[in-house]
Short mmCIF file of C-alpha atoms in Angstrom, two decimals:
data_model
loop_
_atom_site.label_atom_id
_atom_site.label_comp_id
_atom_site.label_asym_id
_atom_site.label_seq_id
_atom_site.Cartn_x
_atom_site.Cartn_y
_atom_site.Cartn_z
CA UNK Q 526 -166.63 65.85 -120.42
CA UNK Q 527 -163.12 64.83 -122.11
CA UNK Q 528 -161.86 68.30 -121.06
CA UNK Q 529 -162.78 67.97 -117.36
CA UNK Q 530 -161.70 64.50 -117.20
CA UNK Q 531 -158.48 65.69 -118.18
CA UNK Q 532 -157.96 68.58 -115.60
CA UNK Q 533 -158.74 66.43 -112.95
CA UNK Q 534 -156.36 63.63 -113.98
CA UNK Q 535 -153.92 66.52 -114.01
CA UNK Q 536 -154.58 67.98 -110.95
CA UNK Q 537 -154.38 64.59 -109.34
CA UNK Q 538 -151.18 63.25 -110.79
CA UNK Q 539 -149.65 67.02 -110.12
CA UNK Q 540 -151.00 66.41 -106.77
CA UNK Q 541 -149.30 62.86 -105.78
CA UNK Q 542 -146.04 64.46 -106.97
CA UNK Q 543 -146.10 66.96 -104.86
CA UNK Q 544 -147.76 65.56 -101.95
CA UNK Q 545 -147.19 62.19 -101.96
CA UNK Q 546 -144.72 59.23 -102.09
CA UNK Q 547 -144.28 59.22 -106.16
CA UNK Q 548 -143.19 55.76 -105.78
CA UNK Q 549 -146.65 54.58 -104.35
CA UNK Q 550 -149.55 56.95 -105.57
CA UNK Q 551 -147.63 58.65 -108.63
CA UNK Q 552 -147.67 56.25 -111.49
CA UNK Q 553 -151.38 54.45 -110.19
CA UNK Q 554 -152.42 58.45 -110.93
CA UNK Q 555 -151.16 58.28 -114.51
CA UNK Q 556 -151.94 54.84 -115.08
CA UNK Q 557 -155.18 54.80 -114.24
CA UNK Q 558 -156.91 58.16 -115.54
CA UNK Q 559 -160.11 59.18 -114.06
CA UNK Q 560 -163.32 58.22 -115.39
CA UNK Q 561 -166.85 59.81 -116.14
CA UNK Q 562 -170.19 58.00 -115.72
CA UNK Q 563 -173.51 58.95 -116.46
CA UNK Q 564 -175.49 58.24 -113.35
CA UNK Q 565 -178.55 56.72 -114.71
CA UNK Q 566 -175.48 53.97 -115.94
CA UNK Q 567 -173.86 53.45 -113.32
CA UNK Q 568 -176.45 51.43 -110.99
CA UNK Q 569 -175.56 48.23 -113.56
CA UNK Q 570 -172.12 49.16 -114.37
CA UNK Q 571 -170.18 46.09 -113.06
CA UNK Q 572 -166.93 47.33 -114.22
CA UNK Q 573 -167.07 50.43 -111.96
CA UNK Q 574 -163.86 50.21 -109.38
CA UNK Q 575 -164.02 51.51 -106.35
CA UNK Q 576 -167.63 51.63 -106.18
CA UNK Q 577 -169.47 51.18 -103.11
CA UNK Q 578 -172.92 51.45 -104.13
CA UNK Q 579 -175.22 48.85 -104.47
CA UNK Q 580 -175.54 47.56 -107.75
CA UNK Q 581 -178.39 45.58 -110.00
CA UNK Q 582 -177.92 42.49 -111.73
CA UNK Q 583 -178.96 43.30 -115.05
CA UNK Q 584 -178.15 39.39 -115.86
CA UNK Q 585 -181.31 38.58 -113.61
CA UNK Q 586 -183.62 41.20 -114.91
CA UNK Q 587 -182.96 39.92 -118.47
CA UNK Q 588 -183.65 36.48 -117.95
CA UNK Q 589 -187.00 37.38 -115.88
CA UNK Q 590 -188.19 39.89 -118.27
CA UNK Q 591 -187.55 36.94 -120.86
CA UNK Q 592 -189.44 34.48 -119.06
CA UNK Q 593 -192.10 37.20 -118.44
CA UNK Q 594 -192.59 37.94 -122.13
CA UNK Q 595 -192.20 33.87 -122.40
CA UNK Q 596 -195.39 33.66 -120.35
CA UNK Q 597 -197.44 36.05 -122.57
CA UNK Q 598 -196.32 34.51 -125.42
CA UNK Q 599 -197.52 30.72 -123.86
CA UNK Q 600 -200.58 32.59 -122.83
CA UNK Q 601 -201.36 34.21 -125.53
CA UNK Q 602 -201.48 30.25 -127.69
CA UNK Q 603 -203.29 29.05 -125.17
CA UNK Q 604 -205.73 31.73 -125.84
CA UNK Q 605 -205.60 31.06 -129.79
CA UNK Q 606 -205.69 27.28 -129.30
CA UNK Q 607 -208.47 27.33 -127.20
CA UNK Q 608 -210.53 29.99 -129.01
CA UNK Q 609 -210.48 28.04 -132.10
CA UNK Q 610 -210.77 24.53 -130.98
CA UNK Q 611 -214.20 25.88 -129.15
CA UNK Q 612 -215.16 27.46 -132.42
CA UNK Q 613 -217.50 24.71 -133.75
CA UNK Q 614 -219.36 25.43 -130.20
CA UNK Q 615 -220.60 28.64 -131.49
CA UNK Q 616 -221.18 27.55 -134.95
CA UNK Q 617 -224.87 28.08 -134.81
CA UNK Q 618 -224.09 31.46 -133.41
CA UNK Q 619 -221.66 32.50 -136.14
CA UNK Q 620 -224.31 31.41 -138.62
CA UNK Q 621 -227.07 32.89 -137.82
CA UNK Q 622 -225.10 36.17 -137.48
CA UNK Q 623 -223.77 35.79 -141.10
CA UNK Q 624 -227.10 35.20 -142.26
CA UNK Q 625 -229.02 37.88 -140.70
CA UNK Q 626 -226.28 40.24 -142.78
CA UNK Q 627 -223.09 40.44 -140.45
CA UNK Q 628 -220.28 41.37 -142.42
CA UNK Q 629 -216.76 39.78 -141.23
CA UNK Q 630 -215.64 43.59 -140.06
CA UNK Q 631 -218.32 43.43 -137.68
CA UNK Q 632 -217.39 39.70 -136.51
CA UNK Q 633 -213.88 40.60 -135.85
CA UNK Q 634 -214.81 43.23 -134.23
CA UNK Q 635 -216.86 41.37 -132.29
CA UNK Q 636 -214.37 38.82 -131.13
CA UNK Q 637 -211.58 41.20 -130.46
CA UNK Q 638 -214.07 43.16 -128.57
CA UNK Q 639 -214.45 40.12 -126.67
CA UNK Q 640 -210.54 39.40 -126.01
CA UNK Q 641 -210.04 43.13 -125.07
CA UNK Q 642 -212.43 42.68 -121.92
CA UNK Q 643 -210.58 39.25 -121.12
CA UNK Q 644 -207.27 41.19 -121.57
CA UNK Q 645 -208.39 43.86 -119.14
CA UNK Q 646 -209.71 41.21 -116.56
CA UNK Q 647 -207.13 39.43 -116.64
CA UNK Q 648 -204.69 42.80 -116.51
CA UNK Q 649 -206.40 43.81 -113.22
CA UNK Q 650 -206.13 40.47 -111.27
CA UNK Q 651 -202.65 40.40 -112.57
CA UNK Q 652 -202.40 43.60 -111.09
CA UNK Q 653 -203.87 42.54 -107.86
CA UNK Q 654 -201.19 39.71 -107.77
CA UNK Q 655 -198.67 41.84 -108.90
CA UNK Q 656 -199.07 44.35 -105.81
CA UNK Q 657 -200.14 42.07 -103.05
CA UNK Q 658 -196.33 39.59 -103.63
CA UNK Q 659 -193.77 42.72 -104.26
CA UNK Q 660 -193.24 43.16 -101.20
CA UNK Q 661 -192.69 39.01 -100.77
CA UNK Q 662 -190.68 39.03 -103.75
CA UNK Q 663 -188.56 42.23 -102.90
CA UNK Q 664 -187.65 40.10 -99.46
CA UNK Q 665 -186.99 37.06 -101.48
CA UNK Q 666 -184.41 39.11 -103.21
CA UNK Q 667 -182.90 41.04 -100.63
CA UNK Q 668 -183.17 44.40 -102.03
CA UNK Q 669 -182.89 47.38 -99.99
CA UNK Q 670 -186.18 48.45 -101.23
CA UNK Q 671 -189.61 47.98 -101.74
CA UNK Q 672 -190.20 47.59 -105.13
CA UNK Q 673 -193.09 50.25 -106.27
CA UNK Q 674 -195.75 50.91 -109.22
CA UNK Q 675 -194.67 53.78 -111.03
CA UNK Q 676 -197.27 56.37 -112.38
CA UNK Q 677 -195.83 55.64 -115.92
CA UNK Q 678 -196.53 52.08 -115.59
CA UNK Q 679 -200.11 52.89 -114.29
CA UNK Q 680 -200.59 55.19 -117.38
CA UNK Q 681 -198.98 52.35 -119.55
CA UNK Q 682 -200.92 49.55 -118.65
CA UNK Q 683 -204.12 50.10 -120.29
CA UNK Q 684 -202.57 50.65 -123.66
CA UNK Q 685 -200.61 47.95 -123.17
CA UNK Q 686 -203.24 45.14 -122.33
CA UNK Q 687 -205.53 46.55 -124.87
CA UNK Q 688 -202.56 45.71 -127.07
CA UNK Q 689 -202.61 42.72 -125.65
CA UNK Q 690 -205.64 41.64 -126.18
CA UNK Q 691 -205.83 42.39 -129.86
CA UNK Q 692 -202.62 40.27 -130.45
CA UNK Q 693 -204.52 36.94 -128.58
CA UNK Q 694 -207.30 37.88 -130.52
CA UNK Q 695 -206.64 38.57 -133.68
CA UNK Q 696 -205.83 34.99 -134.96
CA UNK Q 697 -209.04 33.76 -133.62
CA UNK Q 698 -211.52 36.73 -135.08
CA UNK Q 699 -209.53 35.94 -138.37
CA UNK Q 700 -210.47 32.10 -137.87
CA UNK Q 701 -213.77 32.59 -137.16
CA UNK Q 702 -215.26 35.54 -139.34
CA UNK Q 703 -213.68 33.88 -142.09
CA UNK Q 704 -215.94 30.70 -141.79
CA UNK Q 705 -218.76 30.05 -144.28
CA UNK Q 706 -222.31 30.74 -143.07
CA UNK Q 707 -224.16 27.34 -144.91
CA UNK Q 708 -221.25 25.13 -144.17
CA UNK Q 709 -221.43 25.96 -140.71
CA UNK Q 710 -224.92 25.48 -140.19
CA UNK Q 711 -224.62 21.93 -141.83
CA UNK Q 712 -221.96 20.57 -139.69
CA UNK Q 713 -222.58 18.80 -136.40
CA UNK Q 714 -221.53 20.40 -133.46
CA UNK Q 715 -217.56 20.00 -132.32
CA UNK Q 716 -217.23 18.03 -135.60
CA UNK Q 717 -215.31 21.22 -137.42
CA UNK Q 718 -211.86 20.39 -138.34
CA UNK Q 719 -210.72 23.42 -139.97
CA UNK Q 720 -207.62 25.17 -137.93
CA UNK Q 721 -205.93 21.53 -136.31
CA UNK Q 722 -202.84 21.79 -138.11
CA UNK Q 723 -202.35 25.39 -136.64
CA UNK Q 724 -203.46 23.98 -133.03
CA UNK Q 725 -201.14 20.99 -132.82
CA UNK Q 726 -198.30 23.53 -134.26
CA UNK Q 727 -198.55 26.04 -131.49
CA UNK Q 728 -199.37 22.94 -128.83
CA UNK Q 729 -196.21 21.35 -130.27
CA UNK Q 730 -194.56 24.44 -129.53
CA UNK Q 731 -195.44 25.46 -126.23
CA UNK Q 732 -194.09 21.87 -125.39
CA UNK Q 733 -190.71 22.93 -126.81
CA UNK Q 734 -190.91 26.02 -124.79
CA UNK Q 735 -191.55 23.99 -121.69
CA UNK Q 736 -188.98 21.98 -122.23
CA UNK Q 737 -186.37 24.99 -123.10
CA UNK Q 738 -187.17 26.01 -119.51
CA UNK Q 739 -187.05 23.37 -117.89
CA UNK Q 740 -183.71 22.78 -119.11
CA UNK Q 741 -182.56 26.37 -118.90
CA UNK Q 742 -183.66 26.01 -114.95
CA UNK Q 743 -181.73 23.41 -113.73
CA UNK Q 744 -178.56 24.09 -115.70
CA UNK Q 745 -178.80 27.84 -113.67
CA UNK Q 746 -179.36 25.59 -110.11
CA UNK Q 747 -176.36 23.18 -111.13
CA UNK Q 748 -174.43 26.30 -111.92
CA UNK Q 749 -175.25 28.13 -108.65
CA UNK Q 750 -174.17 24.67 -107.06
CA UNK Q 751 -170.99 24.34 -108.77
CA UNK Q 752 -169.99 27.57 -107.67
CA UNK Q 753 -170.77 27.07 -104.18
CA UNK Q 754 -169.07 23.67 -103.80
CA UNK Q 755 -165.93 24.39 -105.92
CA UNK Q 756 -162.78 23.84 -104.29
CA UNK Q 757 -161.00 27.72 -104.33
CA UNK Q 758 -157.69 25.99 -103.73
CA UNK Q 759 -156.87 26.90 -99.88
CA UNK Q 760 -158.10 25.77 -96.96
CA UNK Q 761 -161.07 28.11 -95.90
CA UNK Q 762 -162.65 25.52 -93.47
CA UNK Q 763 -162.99 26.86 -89.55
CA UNK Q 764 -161.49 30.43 -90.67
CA UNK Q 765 -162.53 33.42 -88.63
CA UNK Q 766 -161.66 36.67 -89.81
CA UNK Q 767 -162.19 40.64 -87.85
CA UNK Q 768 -160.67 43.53 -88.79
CA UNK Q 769 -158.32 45.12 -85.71
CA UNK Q 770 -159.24 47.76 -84.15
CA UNK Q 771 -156.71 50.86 -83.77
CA UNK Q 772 -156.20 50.76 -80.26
CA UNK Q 773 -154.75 46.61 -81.41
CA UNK Q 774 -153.70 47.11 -84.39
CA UNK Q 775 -151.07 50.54 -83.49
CA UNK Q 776 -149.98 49.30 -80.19
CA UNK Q 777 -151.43 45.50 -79.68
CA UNK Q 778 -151.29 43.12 -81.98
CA UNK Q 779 -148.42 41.30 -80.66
CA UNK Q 780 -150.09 41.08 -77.38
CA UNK Q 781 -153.16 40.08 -79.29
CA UNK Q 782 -151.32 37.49 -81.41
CA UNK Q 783 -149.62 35.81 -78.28
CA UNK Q 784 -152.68 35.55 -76.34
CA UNK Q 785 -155.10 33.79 -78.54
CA UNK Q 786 -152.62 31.88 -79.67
CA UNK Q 787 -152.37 30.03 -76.16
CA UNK Q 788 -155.94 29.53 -76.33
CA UNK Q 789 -156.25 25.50 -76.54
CA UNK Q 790 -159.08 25.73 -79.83
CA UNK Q 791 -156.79 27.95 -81.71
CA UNK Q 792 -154.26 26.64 -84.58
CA UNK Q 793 -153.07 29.29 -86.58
CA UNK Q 794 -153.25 32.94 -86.46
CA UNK Q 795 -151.65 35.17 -89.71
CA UNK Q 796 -152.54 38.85 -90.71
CA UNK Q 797 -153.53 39.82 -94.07
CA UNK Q 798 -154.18 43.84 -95.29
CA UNK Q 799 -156.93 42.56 -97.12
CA UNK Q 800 -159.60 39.05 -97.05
CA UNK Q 801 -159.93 36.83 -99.64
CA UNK Q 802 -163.52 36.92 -100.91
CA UNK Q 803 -163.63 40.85 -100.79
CA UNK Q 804 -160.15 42.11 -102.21
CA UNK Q 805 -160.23 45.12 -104.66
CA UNK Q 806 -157.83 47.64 -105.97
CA UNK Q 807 -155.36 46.72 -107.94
CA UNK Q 808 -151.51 47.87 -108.71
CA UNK Q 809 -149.60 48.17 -112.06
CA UNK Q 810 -146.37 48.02 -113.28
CA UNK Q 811 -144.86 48.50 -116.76
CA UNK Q 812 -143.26 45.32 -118.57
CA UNK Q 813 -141.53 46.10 -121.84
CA UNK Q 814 -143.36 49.12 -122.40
CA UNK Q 815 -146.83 47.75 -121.81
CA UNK Q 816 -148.87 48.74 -118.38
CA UNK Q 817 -150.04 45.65 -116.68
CA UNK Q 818 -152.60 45.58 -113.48
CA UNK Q 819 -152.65 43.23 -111.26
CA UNK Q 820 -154.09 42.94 -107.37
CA UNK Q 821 -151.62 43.07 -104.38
CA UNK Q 822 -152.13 42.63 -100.96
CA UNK Q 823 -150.21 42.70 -97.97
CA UNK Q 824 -149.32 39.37 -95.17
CA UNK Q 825 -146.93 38.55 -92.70
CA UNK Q 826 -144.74 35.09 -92.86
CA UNK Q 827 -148.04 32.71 -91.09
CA UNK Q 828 -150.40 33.73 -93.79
CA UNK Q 829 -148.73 31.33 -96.40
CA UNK Q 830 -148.80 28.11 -93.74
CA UNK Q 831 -152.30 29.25 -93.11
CA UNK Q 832 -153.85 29.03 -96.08
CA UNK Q 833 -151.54 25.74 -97.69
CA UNK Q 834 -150.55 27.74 -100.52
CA UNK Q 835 -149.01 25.81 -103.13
CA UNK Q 836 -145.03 26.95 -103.82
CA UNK Q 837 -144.49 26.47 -107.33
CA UNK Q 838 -141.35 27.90 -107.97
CA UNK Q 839 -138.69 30.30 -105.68
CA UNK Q 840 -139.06 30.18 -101.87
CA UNK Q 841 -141.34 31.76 -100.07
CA UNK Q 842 -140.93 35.05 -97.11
CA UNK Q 843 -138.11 34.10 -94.14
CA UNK Q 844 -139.03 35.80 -90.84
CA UNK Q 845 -135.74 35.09 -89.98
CA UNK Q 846 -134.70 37.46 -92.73
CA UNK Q 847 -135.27 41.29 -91.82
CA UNK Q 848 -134.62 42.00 -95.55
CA UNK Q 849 -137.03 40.47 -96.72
CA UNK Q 850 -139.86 42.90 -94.99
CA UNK Q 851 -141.62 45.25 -97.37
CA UNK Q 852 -139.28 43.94 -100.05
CA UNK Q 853 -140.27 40.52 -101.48
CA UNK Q 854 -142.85 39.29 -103.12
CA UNK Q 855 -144.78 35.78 -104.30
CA UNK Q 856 -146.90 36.03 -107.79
CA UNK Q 857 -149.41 33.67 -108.74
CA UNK Q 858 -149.30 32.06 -112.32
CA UNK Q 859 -151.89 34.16 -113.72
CA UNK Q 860 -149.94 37.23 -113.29
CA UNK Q 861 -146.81 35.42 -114.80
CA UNK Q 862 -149.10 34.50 -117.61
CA UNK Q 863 -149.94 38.21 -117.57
CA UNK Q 864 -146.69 39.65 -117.35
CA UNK Q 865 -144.77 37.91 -120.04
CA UNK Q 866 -141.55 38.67 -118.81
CA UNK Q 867 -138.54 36.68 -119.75
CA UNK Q 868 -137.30 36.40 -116.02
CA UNK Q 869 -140.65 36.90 -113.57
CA UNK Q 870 -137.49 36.74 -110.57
CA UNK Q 871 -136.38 39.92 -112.36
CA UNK Q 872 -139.82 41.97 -111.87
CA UNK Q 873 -139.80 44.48 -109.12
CA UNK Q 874 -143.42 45.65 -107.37
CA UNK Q 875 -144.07 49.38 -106.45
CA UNK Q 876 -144.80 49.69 -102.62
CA UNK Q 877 -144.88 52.17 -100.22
CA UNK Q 878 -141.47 53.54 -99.54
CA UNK Q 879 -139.36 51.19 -101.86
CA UNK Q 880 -139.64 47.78 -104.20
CA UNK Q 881 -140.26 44.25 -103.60
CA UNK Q 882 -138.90 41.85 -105.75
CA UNK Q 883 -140.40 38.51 -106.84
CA UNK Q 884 -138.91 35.62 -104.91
CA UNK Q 885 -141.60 32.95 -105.74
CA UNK Q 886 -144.36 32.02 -107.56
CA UNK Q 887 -147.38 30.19 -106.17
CA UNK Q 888 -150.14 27.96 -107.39
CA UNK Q 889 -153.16 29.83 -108.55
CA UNK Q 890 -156.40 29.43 -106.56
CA UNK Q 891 -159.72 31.59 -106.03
CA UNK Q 892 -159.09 34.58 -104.28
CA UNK Q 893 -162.82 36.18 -105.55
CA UNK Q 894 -165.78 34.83 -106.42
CA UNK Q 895 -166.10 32.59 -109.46
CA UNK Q 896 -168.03 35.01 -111.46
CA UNK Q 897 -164.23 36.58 -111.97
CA UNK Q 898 -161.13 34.26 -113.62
CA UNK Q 899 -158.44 33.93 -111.40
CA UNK Q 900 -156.81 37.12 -111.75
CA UNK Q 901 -152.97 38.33 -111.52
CA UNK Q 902 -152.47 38.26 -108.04
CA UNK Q 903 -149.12 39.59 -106.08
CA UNK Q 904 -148.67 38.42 -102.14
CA UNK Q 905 -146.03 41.06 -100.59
CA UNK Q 906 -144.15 40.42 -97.06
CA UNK Q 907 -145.20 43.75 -95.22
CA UNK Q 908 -146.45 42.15 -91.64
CA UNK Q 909 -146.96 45.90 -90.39
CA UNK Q 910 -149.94 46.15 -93.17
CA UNK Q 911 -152.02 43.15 -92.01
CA UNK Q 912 -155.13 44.63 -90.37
CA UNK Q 913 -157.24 41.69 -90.78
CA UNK Q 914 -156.66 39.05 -88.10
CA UNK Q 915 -157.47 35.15 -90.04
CA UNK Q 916 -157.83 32.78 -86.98
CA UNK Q 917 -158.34 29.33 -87.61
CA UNK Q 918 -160.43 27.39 -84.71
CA UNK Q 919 -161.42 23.79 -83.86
CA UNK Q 920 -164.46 23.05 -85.13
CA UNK Q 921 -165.79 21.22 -81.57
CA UNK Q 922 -165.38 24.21 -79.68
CA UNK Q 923 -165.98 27.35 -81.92
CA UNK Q 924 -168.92 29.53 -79.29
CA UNK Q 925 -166.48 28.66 -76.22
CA UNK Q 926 -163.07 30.09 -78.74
CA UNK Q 927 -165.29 32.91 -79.94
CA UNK Q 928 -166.50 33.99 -76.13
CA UNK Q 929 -162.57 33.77 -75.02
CA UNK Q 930 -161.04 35.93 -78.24
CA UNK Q 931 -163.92 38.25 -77.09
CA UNK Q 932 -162.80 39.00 -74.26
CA UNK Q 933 -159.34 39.75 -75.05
CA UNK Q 934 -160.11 41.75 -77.92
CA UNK Q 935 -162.45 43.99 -75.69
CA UNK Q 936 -159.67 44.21 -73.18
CA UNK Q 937 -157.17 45.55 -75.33
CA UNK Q 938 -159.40 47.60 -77.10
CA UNK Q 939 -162.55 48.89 -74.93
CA UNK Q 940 -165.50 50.18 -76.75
CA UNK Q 941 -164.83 47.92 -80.06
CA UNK Q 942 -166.76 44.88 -80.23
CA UNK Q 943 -165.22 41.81 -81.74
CA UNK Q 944 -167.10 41.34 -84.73
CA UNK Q 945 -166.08 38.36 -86.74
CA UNK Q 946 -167.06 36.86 -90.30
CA UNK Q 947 -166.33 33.08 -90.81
CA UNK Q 948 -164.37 32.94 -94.36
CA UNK Q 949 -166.92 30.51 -95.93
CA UNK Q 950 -169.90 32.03 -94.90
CA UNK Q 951 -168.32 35.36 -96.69
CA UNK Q 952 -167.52 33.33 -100.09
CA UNK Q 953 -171.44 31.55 -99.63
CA UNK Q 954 -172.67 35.37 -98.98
CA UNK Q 955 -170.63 35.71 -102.67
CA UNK Q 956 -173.49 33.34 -104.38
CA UNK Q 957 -176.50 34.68 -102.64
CA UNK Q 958 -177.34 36.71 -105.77
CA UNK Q 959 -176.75 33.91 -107.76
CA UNK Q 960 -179.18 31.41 -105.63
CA UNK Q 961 -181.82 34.23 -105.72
CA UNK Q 962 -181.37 34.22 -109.12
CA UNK Q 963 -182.03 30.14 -109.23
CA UNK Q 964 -185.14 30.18 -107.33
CA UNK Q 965 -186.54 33.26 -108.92
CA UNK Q 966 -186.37 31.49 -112.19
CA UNK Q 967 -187.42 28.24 -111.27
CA UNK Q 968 -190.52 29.73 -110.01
CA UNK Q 969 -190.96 31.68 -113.01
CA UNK Q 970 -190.42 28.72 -115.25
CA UNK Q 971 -192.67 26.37 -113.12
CA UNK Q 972 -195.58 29.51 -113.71
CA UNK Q 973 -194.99 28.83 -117.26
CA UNK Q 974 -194.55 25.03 -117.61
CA UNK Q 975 -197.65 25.38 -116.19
CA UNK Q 976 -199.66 27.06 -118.36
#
């Protein structure tokens, strides 16, 4: 594995030398060395870059499979608790058995008999259950796919309620054999104290257990709140985004710009390379020795009005200034944090054909979702890169706006339909997961409060 790794992050860097721009592709080549994953890993690998694949939340199959085994485990005291508190019903029963010669082998044998065929029951409704809401619950969770019995869970699952059923009933044959035959033929009937300290102990603690989830739920709802109600730090409110088309974006976009900007529900217009909500990739440079990442992305002069970002320290770009295209640069505080240099004004970032130099820093906000910290971000004047169109429309007339962009976009570019994402709909869609993961807890937990 080590040696092919190594080949191919030869090849490759040997490659960008010799076929491409060293200053863009070269030292991302060296810097960031190819990678092998084992496959079977990869599906909840969150660290993966430049993955497309659909991934699992291995967070949210924890957390159910803990709640799962949660309500066995409250099952399984119920079982116990209720088992022995009915034991003085069968005290005649036990009795007579003991004195007609049944040894206490035979009576826990007996009773775990018993609890196996209630485990297996029980297993096959479950099972019934189980199959008949998958396909709800695969919905519920937006997965791509049906979620299926496997033959090796079929071929588990009668060892493993069997299993089951000798755990819940083990405690209870124990209780039972190991009563005294005379004793319980001279006691009155549900007047048999023997085993309370054990019940209220395991009652006391399935009420701390309730109460665990019950907490644990609504701190995950008040977390999946939070998220979705944070302020990010810009002004996301009426934003439309699309990605141009080539036809626009090669020959059109100043055609484009000019005429949606007259339209009266319009305020802004600005072009970005890449949306906030959805940017990956990153860049590095090397301070003092040390190779530092960081995420770039590419706007034109509007983009910094558009989104009220916060100017810190510096100035920001100067379309008056023809300089200043492809090579300047604003850096958030994260990546000064980040980059430790003694003069951030100083620091130079690798773009295509050339350098851009810092000229100002600006106030960090959320450019991701909150599951990330706000990460070293770099802003660089290159209007020619912004492919994504951010249009910002009056809230009283958005269908009427949308209609009229429509129809200009399909006029300068026949064949591509406009199709548009609104910029807080895209950081909700961020927190779906997260939501899923709420309400597929809170059910869980309300299943087990209730038993």
């Amino acid at each position: 594995t080590e040696q092919f790794e190594d080949k191919a992050n030869s090849f490759l860097i040997d490659y960008y030398k010799t076929n491409l721009s060293s200053l863009s592709s070269h030292d991302f080549a060296r810097t960031n060395p190819l990678k092998l994953h084992p496959l079977k890993e990869a599906y909840f690998n969150e660290n993966l870059a430049y993955d497309t694949t659909s991934r699992g939340n291995m967070l949210l199959v924890s957390v159910l499979l803990a709640i799962g085994l949660i309500i066995l485990l409250l099952s399984i005291i119920n079982y116990a608790n209720l088992s022995t508190a009915k034991a003085s019903s069968r005290n005649k029963e036990i009795g007579v058995q003991k004195v007609f010669g049944s040894g206490k082998k035979l009576l826990i044998f007996q009773f775990l008999t018993e609890t196996s065929i209630l485990s297996f029951l029980a297993g096959i409704i479950g099972l019934i259950i189980a199959l008949t809401l998958l396909p709800w619950f695969s919905n519920f969770m937006n997965l791509s796919q049906n979620l299926k019995m496997e033959p090796s869970f079929v071929i588990l699952f009668v060892p493993f309620i069997l299993i089951l059923g000798f755990i819940s009933g083990i405690y209870p044959a124990l209780f039972l054999s190991s009563l005294k035959e005379m004793s319980i033929l001279k006691v009155r009937a549900g007047s048999l104290t023997r085993g309370k300290n054990t019940r209220y102990f395991l009652v006391v603690f399935q009420f701390f257990i309730s109460m665990t989830l019950i907490a644990v739920t609504l701190l995950v709802n008040r977390q999946v709140s939070y998220m979705k109600d944070k302020d990010l730090g810009i002004d996301e409110t009426n934003v439309v985004y699309a990605k141009l088309p080539l036809p626009i974006f090669m020959s059109s976009k100043e055609v484009f710009t000019e005429r949606i900007s007259k339209l009266t529900s319009v305020e802004e217009v600005a072009f970005s390379s890449r949306m906030f909500g959805d940017i990956d990739g990153y860049n590095t440079l090397e301070i003092n020795g040390i190779t530092k990442e960081f995420t770039n992305m590419w706007v034109d002069a509007d983009f910094i009005d558009f989104y009220e970002l916060e100017l810190l320290d510096g100035r920001f770009f100067s379309e008056e200034l023809v300089s200043d295209i492809n090579a300047t640069a604003l850096l958030n505080e994260a990546a000064i944090r980040e980059f430790d240099a003694e003069d951030p004004f100083e620091i130079e970032i690798r773009v295509p054909r050339g350098k851009a130099k810092v000229v100002g820093i600006v106030k960090d906000f959320n450019f991701k979702s909150l599951h990330h910290g706000i990460e070293p971000l770099a802003i660089v004047y290159f209007p020619r890169q912004g492919v994504f169109a951010n249009i910002r429309i009056a809230g009283d007339n958005m269908p009427a706006t949308l209609n009229e962009i429509s129809e200009i976009w399909t006029e300068l570019a026949p064949g591509f339909p406009f199709s548009y994402h609104f910029l807080d709909s895209s950081f909700d869609a961020l927190y779906q997961q997260d939501a899923k993961m709420g309400k597929a807890i809170s059910i869980a937990s309300i299943i087990a409060i209730i038993i």
